[in-house]
Amino acid sequence: MLQRLEFRAMGCEMLAVIDREAESGVLPQVPDWFEEWEQVLSRFRYDSELTRLNQTHGKPVQVSEVLWQVFRASQQAEQITDGLVTPTLLDAIIQAGYDRPFDVLLPLASGETVSVLTDSWQLTDITVDAAARALTLPPGMGLDFGGIAKGWCTNEAMKRLQAEGPALVNAGGDIAISGPRLDGNPWLIGVTDPFQPHENIEVLSLNAGGVATSGKDRRRWMRNGVLQHHIIDPFTGQPAETDLLRVTVVAPDVIQAEAAAKAAFILGSRIGLEWIEARPQLAALFILVNGEMVYSHRIEEYL
Amino acid sequence: MPPKPNARNWNDVQTAIATAAIVTTLGMWNLFASPAKAKESDEPAQPDTLPPTEAPTELPVGVFSTPTAMPPVKIIFAQATVSEPATTNVQQPQAQNPTKKKKKKNNNNGGGGGGGGGGGQPVTQTQSS
């Protein structure tokens, strides 16, 4: 029997599910976990650990275990995406207008301009002391873990829940699945139609792993008459402009899925598909701005 | 009513002009398309890519007894290839809501045996996060 808990956190609708007969003791704790993680990882909270880290200006700071793990996850994401997904684009995302939670993001007044990223930071610019779990950010550098943080939280919640049974956690579209359901069947995941959001354009069937979707069909806003969105191309410092509207990726875990979906989106349909196909652990479904759908070979395994 | 004496000749002239126009068009097409094709061949398969070229097909020479020097013309027929990703071409977008030709709609568990609550309905959905 599926036990479900829906709540709101990190600016998203959340869903936690356990497949078990007896009542779950941990399921009600999930919102508290997310609140705790958000207090560490949110760049929108002035008193979060991440905000304080971003204000250290060259001083070494010992970070919490949660922030450390997310930092490690973002290092891996940057590595597997060849630098396309990096937490060092805080300046660019703010310059694009995403300087407050999306819930309260309003169209900005005309006359403001969007400038091209001038300082290009890399994670290697950070001094890392693994033994002391300490980070030293260069002066002027800020981190925004973005989707990687949400992916990590989703994965962590799923791992905690799976002690009680097969579990699924969905954080605004980033989905972590622990294993097959009690009856041995896979979990069915609808892929929403961006043009008719209440309908599924496909249904994925997964036993375990992660699913994530990135695109410019939801978190977007107007600035100076130009449509902006939250996926920044690190080469331009601007919201990525490609022929893609949205990318859904299936991966061994949700963090990889999140990173890969963003990377493919930045690369566009042709190179992005090549990038996906070159990685045997990934499968993807692209939806182009013209409505065309493109399937990677391995996505067939999940349809 | 008997046909005009010169009607057949006029048809021949029309045919010759049409043939010359087609041959010239295809020749120019091939001439200018070649560099682009060479560039594409270095790139991986893409959803909307052209399929491999067919063997060059000879053009009808028509009424010309001695064809003028013309580059060989290739006619490319569209067909799916095994190496191409599975794609679903959709009709041209109509305003905000293009009609999508869905390749597959899978709303159940794929015919697996039996029960287990939840049936064929998705447990949840993924969307842009």
CSV table of C-alpha atoms in Angstrom, one decimal:
chain,number,residue,atom,x,y,z
A,1,MET,CA,0.0,0.0,0.0
A,2,LEU,CA,1.4,3.4,-1.0
A,3,GLN,CA,1.6,5.9,1.8
A,4,ARG,CA,2.0,9.4,0.5
A,5,LEU,CA,2.9,12.7,2.0
A,6,GLU,CA,2.7,15.9,0.0
A,7,PHE,CA,4.2,19.2,1.2
A,8,ARG,CA,6.0,22.3,0.0
A,9,ALA,CA,9.7,23.0,0.4
A,10,MET,CA,12.5,24.7,-1.5
A,11,GLY,CA,10.0,26.5,-3.6
A,12,CYS,CA,8.6,23.3,-5.0
A,13,GLU,CA,5.8,20.8,-4.4
A,14,MET,CA,7.2,17.7,-2.7
A,15,LEU,CA,6.0,14.2,-2.6
A,16,ALA,CA,7.3,11.3,-0.4
A,17,VAL,CA,6.0,7.8,-0.9
A,18,ILE,CA,6.6,4.6,1.0
A,19,ASP,CA,5.2,1.2,-0.2
A,20,ARG,CA,4.4,-0.7,3.0
A,21,GLU,CA,1.4,-2.1,4.8
A,22,ALA,CA,2.1,-0.8,8.3
A,23,GLU,CA,2.0,2.9,9.0
A,24,SER,CA,5.3,4.6,8.5
A,25,GLY,CA,7.0,6.2,11.4
A,26,VAL,CA,9.5,8.2,9.4
A,27,LEU,CA,7.3,9.6,6.6
A,28,PRO,CA,6.0,12.5,8.7
A,29,GLN,CA,9.6,13.6,9.4
A,30,VAL,CA,10.4,14.2,5.7
A,31,PRO,CA,9.3,17.9,5.7
A,32,ASP,CA,11.5,18.6,8.7
A,33,TRP,CA,14.5,17.1,6.9
A,34,PHE,CA,13.9,19.4,3.9
A,35,GLU,CA,13.5,22.4,6.2
A,36,GLU,CA,16.8,21.5,7.9
A,37,TRP,CA,18.6,21.1,4.5
A,38,GLU,CA,17.1,24.3,3.1
A,39,GLN,CA,18.4,26.2,6.1
A,40,VAL,CA,21.9,25.0,5.1
A,41,LEU,CA,21.7,25.2,1.3
A,42,SER,CA,19.4,28.0,0.4
A,43,ARG,CA,21.0,31.1,-1.2
A,44,PHE,CA,17.7,32.9,-0.6
A,45,ARG,CA,17.9,32.8,3.2
A,46,TYR,CA,20.2,35.5,4.6
A,47,ASP,CA,21.0,33.3,7.6
A,48,SER,CA,21.6,30.0,5.8
A,49,GLU,CA,25.0,28.3,6.0
A,50,LEU,CA,25.5,28.8,2.3
A,51,THR,CA,24.8,32.5,2.5
A,52,ARG,CA,27.3,32.9,5.3
A,53,LEU,CA,29.9,30.9,3.3
A,54,ASN,CA,29.4,33.2,0.3
A,55,GLN,CA,30.3,36.1,2.5
A,56,THR,CA,33.5,34.8,3.9
A,57,HIS,CA,35.7,36.5,1.2
A,58,GLY,CA,38.8,34.4,1.2
A,59,LYS,CA,38.7,33.0,4.7
A,60,PRO,CA,38.7,29.3,5.3
A,61,VAL,CA,35.4,28.0,6.7
A,62,GLN,CA,34.6,24.6,8.2
A,63,VAL,CA,31.3,23.5,6.8
A,64,SER,CA,28.6,21.2,8.0
A,65,GLU,CA,28.4,17.6,6.8
A,66,VAL,CA,25.4,18.4,4.7
A,67,LEU,CA,27.1,21.3,2.9
A,68,TRP,CA,30.2,19.3,2.5
A,69,GLN,CA,28.4,16.4,0.8
A,70,VAL,CA,26.5,18.7,-1.5
A,71,PHE,CA,29.7,20.4,-2.4
A,72,ARG,CA,31.2,17.0,-3.2
A,73,ALA,CA,28.1,16.2,-5.3
A,74,SER,CA,28.5,19.5,-7.2
A,75,GLN,CA,32.1,18.7,-7.9
A,76,GLN,CA,31.1,15.4,-9.4
A,77,ALA,CA,28.3,17.0,-11.4
A,78,GLU,CA,30.8,19.5,-12.8
A,79,GLN,CA,33.1,16.7,-13.7
A,80,ILE,CA,30.6,14.5,-15.4
A,81,THR,CA,29.1,17.4,-17.3
A,82,ASP,CA,32.5,18.7,-18.4
A,83,GLY,CA,31.9,21.9,-16.5
A,84,LEU,CA,28.5,22.6,-17.9
A,85,VAL,CA,26.8,22.3,-14.5
A,86,THR,CA,28.7,24.2,-11.9
A,87,PRO,CA,27.7,26.0,-8.7
A,88,THR,CA,30.0,28.9,-9.5
A,89,LEU,CA,27.5,30.8,-11.6
A,90,LEU,CA,25.8,32.7,-8.8
A,91,ASP,CA,26.7,36.1,-10.3
A,92,ALA,CA,25.3,35.1,-13.7
A,93,ILE,CA,22.0,33.8,-12.3
A,94,ILE,CA,21.6,37.0,-10.2
A,95,GLN,CA,22.4,39.2,-13.2
A,96,ALA,CA,19.8,37.3,-15.1
A,97,GLY,CA,17.3,38.5,-12.5
A,98,TYR,CA,17.0,35.3,-10.4
A,99,ASP,CA,17.9,37.1,-7.2
A,100,ARG,CA,15.0,36.0,-5.0
A,101,PRO,CA,12.9,32.9,-4.6
A,102,PHE,CA,11.0,32.1,-7.7
A,103,ASP,CA,7.8,32.2,-5.8
A,104,VAL,CA,8.2,36.0,-5.4
A,105,LEU,CA,10.1,36.7,-8.5
A,106,LEU,CA,8.4,39.5,-10.4
A,107,PRO,CA,9.0,40.9,-13.8
A,108,LEU,CA,11.7,43.5,-13.3
A,109,ALA,CA,11.4,47.1,-14.5
A,110,SER,CA,12.5,47.8,-18.0
A,111,GLY,CA,15.7,49.7,-18.3
A,112,GLU,CA,17.6,47.2,-16.3
A,113,THR,CA,20.2,45.5,-18.4
A,114,VAL,CA,21.6,42.1,-18.3
A,115,SER,CA,25.3,42.0,-18.6
A,116,VAL,CA,27.5,39.2,-19.8
A,117,LEU,CA,29.3,37.3,-17.1
A,118,THR,CA,32.7,38.9,-16.5
A,119,ASP,CA,34.2,36.8,-13.9
A,120,SER,CA,34.2,33.1,-14.7
A,121,TRP,CA,34.9,31.0,-11.6
A,122,GLN,CA,35.6,27.4,-11.4
A,123,LEU,CA,35.3,25.0,-8.5
A,124,THR,CA,39.1,24.5,-8.7
A,125,ASP,CA,39.4,28.1,-7.6
A,126,ILE,CA,38.2,27.0,-4.2
A,127,THR,CA,40.7,25.8,-1.7
A,128,VAL,CA,39.5,22.5,-0.3
A,129,ASP,CA,40.7,21.0,2.9
A,130,ALA,CA,39.1,17.6,3.1
A,131,ALA,CA,40.6,16.6,6.4
A,132,ALA,CA,39.2,19.7,8.1
A,133,ARG,CA,36.1,19.7,5.9
A,134,ALA,CA,36.9,23.3,5.2
A,135,LEU,CA,36.4,25.5,2.1
A,136,THR,CA,38.0,28.8,1.2
A,137,LEU,CA,36.2,30.7,-1.5
A,138,PRO,CA,38.2,33.4,-3.3
A,139,PRO,CA,37.1,36.9,-2.6
A,140,GLY,CA,34.1,37.8,-4.8
A,141,MET,CA,33.1,34.2,-5.5
A,142,GLY,CA,29.7,32.8,-4.5
A,143,LEU,CA,28.1,29.4,-4.7
A,144,ASP,CA,24.7,28.4,-5.8
A,145,PHE,CA,24.1,24.6,-5.6
A,146,GLY,CA,20.7,24.9,-7.3
A,147,GLY,CA,19.4,21.7,-8.7
A,148,ILE,CA,22.3,19.7,-7.4
A,149,ALA,CA,21.3,20.6,-3.8
A,150,LYS,CA,17.7,19.6,-4.5
A,151,GLY,CA,18.8,16.4,-6.1
A,152,TRP,CA,21.0,15.6,-3.1
A,153,CYS,CA,18.2,16.3,-0.7
A,154,THR,CA,15.8,14.1,-2.7
A,155,ASN,CA,18.3,11.3,-2.8
A,156,GLU,CA,19.0,11.6,0.9
A,157,ALA,CA,15.3,11.5,1.8
A,158,MET,CA,14.8,8.5,-0.3
A,159,LYS,CA,17.7,6.7,1.4
A,160,ARG,CA,16.3,7.4,4.8
A,161,LEU,CA,12.9,6.2,3.8
A,162,GLN,CA,13.9,3.0,2.2
A,163,ALA,CA,14.7,1.5,5.6
A,164,GLU,CA,10.9,1.1,5.9
A,165,GLY,CA,10.2,-0.1,2.4
A,166,PRO,CA,10.4,0.8,-1.2
A,167,ALA,CA,10.4,4.6,-1.4
A,168,LEU,CA,10.0,7.4,-3.9
A,169,VAL,CA,10.7,11.1,-3.3
A,170,ASN,CA,9.7,13.7,-5.8
A,171,ALA,CA,11.1,17.2,-5.3
A,172,GLY,CA,9.4,19.4,-7.9
A,173,GLY,CA,10.2,16.9,-10.7
A,174,ASP,CA,13.4,15.5,-9.4
A,175,ILE,CA,12.6,11.9,-8.5
A,176,ALA,CA,14.6,9.4,-6.5
A,177,ILE,CA,13.5,5.7,-6.4
A,178,SER,CA,14.9,3.1,-4.0
A,179,GLY,CA,13.9,-0.1,-5.7
A,180,PRO,CA,10.9,-2.0,-7.1
A,181,ARG,CA,7.6,-1.8,-5.3
A,182,LEU,CA,6.5,-4.5,-2.8
A,183,ASP,CA,4.6,-6.4,-5.5
A,184,GLY,CA,7.7,-6.4,-7.7
A,185,ASN,CA,6.3,-3.9,-10.2
A,186,PRO,CA,8.2,-0.8,-11.2
A,187,TRP,CA,7.1,2.7,-10.3
A,188,LEU,CA,5.3,4.6,-13.0
A,189,ILE,CA,6.4,8.2,-13.6
A,190,GLY,CA,4.4,10.5,-15.8
A,191,VAL,CA,6.3,13.0,-17.9
A,192,THR,CA,4.1,16.0,-18.1
A,193,ASP,CA,3.2,17.6,-21.4
A,194,PRO,CA,4.7,21.1,-21.3
A,195,PHE,CA,1.9,22.3,-23.6
A,196,GLN,CA,-0.8,20.7,-21.6
A,197,PRO,CA,0.6,20.4,-18.1
A,198,HIS,CA,-2.2,18.3,-16.7
A,199,GLU,CA,-1.5,15.5,-19.1
A,200,ASN,CA,1.4,13.1,-19.4
A,201,ILE,CA,3.2,13.0,-22.7
A,202,GLU,CA,4.9,9.7,-21.7
A,203,VAL,CA,5.0,7.4,-18.8
A,204,LEU,CA,8.3,6.0,-17.6
A,205,SER,CA,8.6,2.7,-15.8
A,206,LEU,CA,11.5,2.5,-13.3
A,207,ASN,CA,12.5,0.0,-10.7
A,208,ALA,CA,15.2,2.2,-9.2
A,209,GLY,CA,17.3,5.2,-9.9
A,210,GLY,CA,16.6,8.8,-10.6
A,211,VAL,CA,14.6,11.0,-13.0
A,212,ALA,CA,15.0,14.7,-13.5
A,213,THR,CA,13.6,17.3,-15.9
A,214,SER,CA,15.1,20.6,-16.7
A,215,GLY,CA,13.8,23.2,-19.0
A,216,LYS,CA,12.7,26.7,-19.7
A,217,ASP,CA,9.0,26.0,-19.6
A,218,ARG,CA,8.5,26.8,-16.0
A,219,ARG,CA,11.1,28.9,-14.1
A,220,ARG,CA,11.2,31.8,-16.4
A,221,TRP,CA,10.6,35.5,-16.2
A,222,MET,CA,10.9,38.6,-18.3
A,223,ARG,CA,13.7,41.1,-17.9
A,224,ASN,CA,14.1,44.2,-20.0
A,225,GLY,CA,11.7,42.6,-22.4
A,226,VAL,CA,13.8,39.5,-22.7
A,227,LEU,CA,12.6,36.1,-21.5
A,228,GLN,CA,15.0,34.7,-19.0
A,229,HIS,CA,15.3,31.3,-17.3
A,230,HIS,CA,17.4,29.7,-14.7
A,231,ILE,CA,19.6,27.4,-16.7
A,232,ILE,CA,22.8,29.4,-17.3
A,233,ASP,CA,25.2,28.5,-20.0
A,234,PRO,CA,28.7,28.8,-18.3
A,235,PHE,CA,30.3,29.9,-21.6
A,236,THR,CA,28.1,32.9,-22.0
A,237,GLY,CA,26.9,33.6,-18.5
A,238,GLN,CA,23.4,34.0,-20.0
A,239,PRO,CA,20.4,31.7,-19.9
A,240,ALA,CA,21.1,29.0,-22.4
A,241,GLU,CA,19.3,29.5,-25.7
A,242,THR,CA,19.0,26.3,-27.7
A,243,ASP,CA,16.2,24.6,-29.6
A,244,LEU,CA,15.2,22.7,-26.5
A,245,LEU,CA,12.2,23.4,-24.3
A,246,ARG,CA,12.8,20.6,-21.8
A,247,VAL,CA,14.9,17.6,-21.1
A,248,THR,CA,14.0,14.6,-19.0
A,249,VAL,CA,16.8,12.2,-18.0
A,250,VAL,CA,16.8,8.8,-16.4
A,251,ALA,CA,20.0,8.0,-14.5
A,252,PRO,CA,21.3,5.7,-11.8
A,253,ASP,CA,20.6,8.4,-9.3
A,254,VAL,CA,18.7,11.7,-9.2
A,255,ILE,CA,21.8,13.8,-8.8
A,256,GLN,CA,23.2,12.5,-12.1
A,257,ALA,CA,19.9,12.8,-13.7
A,258,GLU,CA,19.6,16.5,-12.6
A,259,ALA,CA,23.1,17.3,-13.8
A,260,ALA,CA,22.7,15.5,-17.1
A,261,ALA,CA,19.3,17.1,-17.9
A,262,LYS,CA,20.8,20.6,-17.4
A,263,ALA,CA,23.9,19.7,-19.4
A,264,ALA,CA,21.9,18.3,-22.3
A,265,PHE,CA,19.6,21.4,-22.2
A,266,ILE,CA,22.6,23.7,-22.5
A,267,LEU,CA,24.1,21.7,-25.4
A,268,GLY,CA,20.9,21.6,-27.5
A,269,SER,CA,19.1,18.7,-29.1
A,270,ARG,CA,21.7,17.6,-31.5
A,271,ILE,CA,24.9,17.7,-29.4
A,272,GLY,CA,22.9,17.0,-26.3
A,273,LEU,CA,21.6,13.8,-27.7
A,274,GLU,CA,25.1,12.8,-28.7
A,275,TRP,CA,26.3,13.6,-25.2
A,276,ILE,CA,23.5,11.5,-23.7
A,277,GLU,CA,24.1,8.5,-26.1
A,278,ALA,CA,27.8,8.5,-25.2
A,279,ARG,CA,27.0,7.8,-21.6
A,280,PRO,CA,25.5,4.3,-21.2
A,281,GLN,CA,24.0,5.1,-17.8
A,282,LEU,CA,21.8,7.8,-19.2
A,283,ALA,CA,18.6,7.9,-21.1
A,284,ALA,CA,16.7,11.0,-22.2
A,285,LEU,CA,13.6,12.4,-23.7
A,286,PHE,CA,13.9,15.8,-25.3
A,287,ILE,CA,11.0,18.2,-26.1
A,288,LEU,CA,12.0,20.9,-28.5
A,289,VAL,CA,10.5,24.4,-28.6
A,290,ASN,CA,8.7,23.4,-31.8
A,291,GLY,CA,7.0,20.5,-30.0
A,292,GLU,CA,9.1,17.8,-31.6
A,293,MET,CA,10.0,15.0,-29.3
A,294,VAL,CA,13.4,13.3,-29.5
A,295,TYR,CA,14.1,10.0,-27.7
A,296,SER,CA,17.5,8.6,-26.9
A,297,HIS,CA,17.9,4.9,-27.6
A,298,ARG,CA,18.0,3.8,-24.0
A,299,ILE,CA,14.8,5.6,-23.0
A,300,GLU,CA,13.0,2.8,-24.8
A,301,GLU,CA,13.9,0.6,-21.8
A,302,TYR,CA,11.7,2.7,-19.6
A,303,LEU,CA,8.7,3.2,-21.8
B,1,MET,CA,-10.4,18.4,-85.3
B,2,PRO,CA,-6.9,17.6,-86.5
B,3,PRO,CA,-4.0,18.7,-84.4
B,4,LYS,CA,-2.0,21.7,-85.5
B,5,PRO,CA,1.0,20.7,-87.5
B,6,ASN,CA,3.5,22.3,-85.0
B,7,ALA,CA,1.8,21.2,-81.8
B,8,ARG,CA,4.1,18.3,-81.3
B,9,ASN,CA,7.2,20.4,-81.8
B,10,TRP,CA,6.0,22.9,-79.3
B,11,ASN,CA,5.5,20.2,-76.7
B,12,ASP,CA,9.0,19.0,-77.4
B,13,VAL,CA,10.3,22.6,-76.8
B,14,GLN,CA,8.4,22.7,-73.5
B,15,THR,CA,9.8,19.4,-72.5
B,16,ALA,CA,13.3,20.5,-73.3
B,17,ILE,CA,13.0,23.7,-71.3
B,18,ALA,CA,11.5,21.9,-68.3
B,19,THR,CA,14.3,19.3,-68.5
B,20,ALA,CA,17.0,21.9,-68.7
B,21,ALA,CA,15.5,23.8,-65.8
B,22,ILE,CA,15.4,20.6,-63.6
B,23,VAL,CA,18.9,19.6,-64.6
B,24,THR,CA,20.3,23.1,-63.9
B,25,THR,CA,18.4,23.3,-60.5
B,26,LEU,CA,19.7,20.0,-59.3
B,27,GLY,CA,23.2,20.8,-60.6
B,28,MET,CA,23.3,24.0,-58.7
B,29,TRP,CA,21.8,22.4,-55.6
B,30,ASN,CA,24.5,19.8,-55.6
B,31,LEU,CA,27.2,22.3,-56.2
B,32,PHE,CA,26.2,24.5,-53.2
B,33,ALA,CA,25.0,21.7,-50.9
B,34,SER,CA,28.3,19.7,-51.1
B,35,PRO,CA,30.3,21.8,-48.6
B,36,ALA,CA,27.5,21.6,-46.1
B,37,LYS,CA,27.2,17.9,-46.4
B,38,ALA,CA,30.9,17.4,-46.0
B,39,LYS,CA,30.7,19.3,-42.8
B,40,GLU,CA,27.8,17.4,-41.5
B,41,SER,CA,29.4,14.1,-42.1
B,42,ASP,CA,31.8,14.9,-39.3
B,43,GLU,CA,29.0,15.3,-36.9
B,44,PRO,CA,26.9,12.7,-35.1
B,45,ALA,CA,23.5,11.6,-36.0
B,46,GLN,CA,20.9,14.1,-35.1
B,47,PRO,CA,17.2,14.0,-34.8
B,48,ASP,CA,16.5,15.9,-37.9
B,49,THR,CA,19.5,14.9,-39.9
B,50,LEU,CA,19.5,13.8,-43.4
B,51,PRO,CA,19.8,10.0,-44.0
B,52,PRO,CA,22.8,8.6,-45.8
B,53,THR,CA,23.0,9.5,-49.4
B,54,GLU,CA,21.8,7.1,-52.0
B,55,ALA,CA,24.0,6.2,-54.9
B,56,PRO,CA,24.1,8.9,-57.4
B,57,THR,CA,21.3,8.6,-59.9
B,58,GLU,CA,21.8,9.6,-63.5
B,59,LEU,CA,19.6,12.3,-64.7
B,60,PRO,CA,17.6,12.0,-67.8
B,61,VAL,CA,19.4,14.0,-70.4
B,62,GLY,CA,16.2,14.7,-72.3
B,63,VAL,CA,16.5,16.2,-75.7
B,64,PHE,CA,20.1,17.2,-75.4
B,65,SER,CA,22.2,15.1,-77.6
B,66,THR,CA,25.4,16.4,-76.1
B,67,PRO,CA,25.0,17.3,-72.4
B,68,THR,CA,26.8,20.4,-71.3
B,69,ALA,CA,29.4,19.9,-68.6
B,70,MET,CA,27.4,19.6,-65.4
B,71,PRO,CA,28.5,18.3,-62.0
B,72,PRO,CA,27.1,14.9,-61.1
B,73,VAL,CA,23.8,15.2,-59.4
B,74,LYS,CA,22.8,13.3,-56.3
B,75,ILE,CA,19.2,12.8,-55.4
B,76,ILE,CA,18.7,12.2,-51.7
B,77,PHE,CA,15.8,10.1,-50.6
B,78,ALA,CA,14.6,10.5,-47.1
B,79,GLN,CA,14.5,7.3,-45.1
B,80,ALA,CA,15.1,6.3,-41.5
B,81,THR,CA,18.4,4.8,-40.5
B,82,VAL,CA,19.1,2.3,-37.8
B,83,SER,CA,21.7,4.6,-36.2
B,84,GLU,CA,19.4,7.5,-35.9
B,85,PRO,CA,17.8,8.2,-32.5
B,86,ALA,CA,14.1,7.4,-32.3
B,87,THR,CA,12.4,10.6,-33.2
B,88,THR,CA,8.8,11.6,-33.4
B,89,ASN,CA,8.2,14.3,-35.8
B,90,VAL,CA,5.5,16.6,-34.8
B,91,GLN,CA,3.3,18.7,-37.0
B,92,GLN,CA,4.4,22.3,-37.3
B,93,PRO,CA,3.7,24.1,-34.1
B,94,GLN,CA,0.4,25.9,-33.9
B,95,ALA,CA,0.6,28.9,-31.7
B,96,GLN,CA,1.1,27.7,-28.2
B,97,ASN,CA,0.0,24.2,-28.4
B,98,PRO,CA,1.5,22.1,-31.2
B,99,THR,CA,0.0,18.8,-32.0
B,100,LYS,CA,2.4,16.1,-30.9
B,101,LYS,CA,2.5,12.8,-32.6
B,102,LYS,CA,3.2,10.5,-29.6
B,103,LYS,CA,5.4,7.6,-30.4
B,104,LYS,CA,4.1,5.5,-27.7
B,105,LYS,CA,1.6,5.9,-24.9
B,106,ASN,CA,2.2,3.6,-22.0
B,107,ASN,CA,-0.3,4.0,-19.3
B,108,ASN,CA,0.0,0.7,-17.6
B,109,ASN,CA,2.6,-1.6,-16.2
B,110,GLY,CA,3.3,-3.2,-19.5
B,111,GLY,CA,1.1,-6.2,-19.1
B,112,GLY,CA,2.9,-7.6,-16.1
B,113,GLY,CA,1.1,-10.1,-14.0
B,114,GLY,CA,-1.5,-9.0,-11.7
B,115,GLY,CA,-2.4,-6.9,-8.9
B,116,GLY,CA,-0.6,-4.8,-6.5
B,117,GLY,CA,-2.5,-1.6,-5.8
B,118,GLY,CA,-2.0,1.4,-7.8
B,119,GLY,CA,-2.9,-0.2,-11.1
B,120,GLY,CA,-1.6,1.5,-14.2
B,121,GLN,CA,-1.7,5.1,-13.0
B,122,PRO,CA,1.6,6.9,-12.5
B,123,VAL,CA,2.5,7.4,-8.9
B,124,THR,CA,3.8,10.9,-9.7
B,125,GLN,CA,5.1,13.1,-12.4
B,126,THR,CA,8.3,14.8,-13.5
B,127,GLN,CA,8.3,18.3,-14.9
B,128,SER,CA,10.8,21.1,-15.2
B,129,SER,CA,12.2,21.7,-11.7
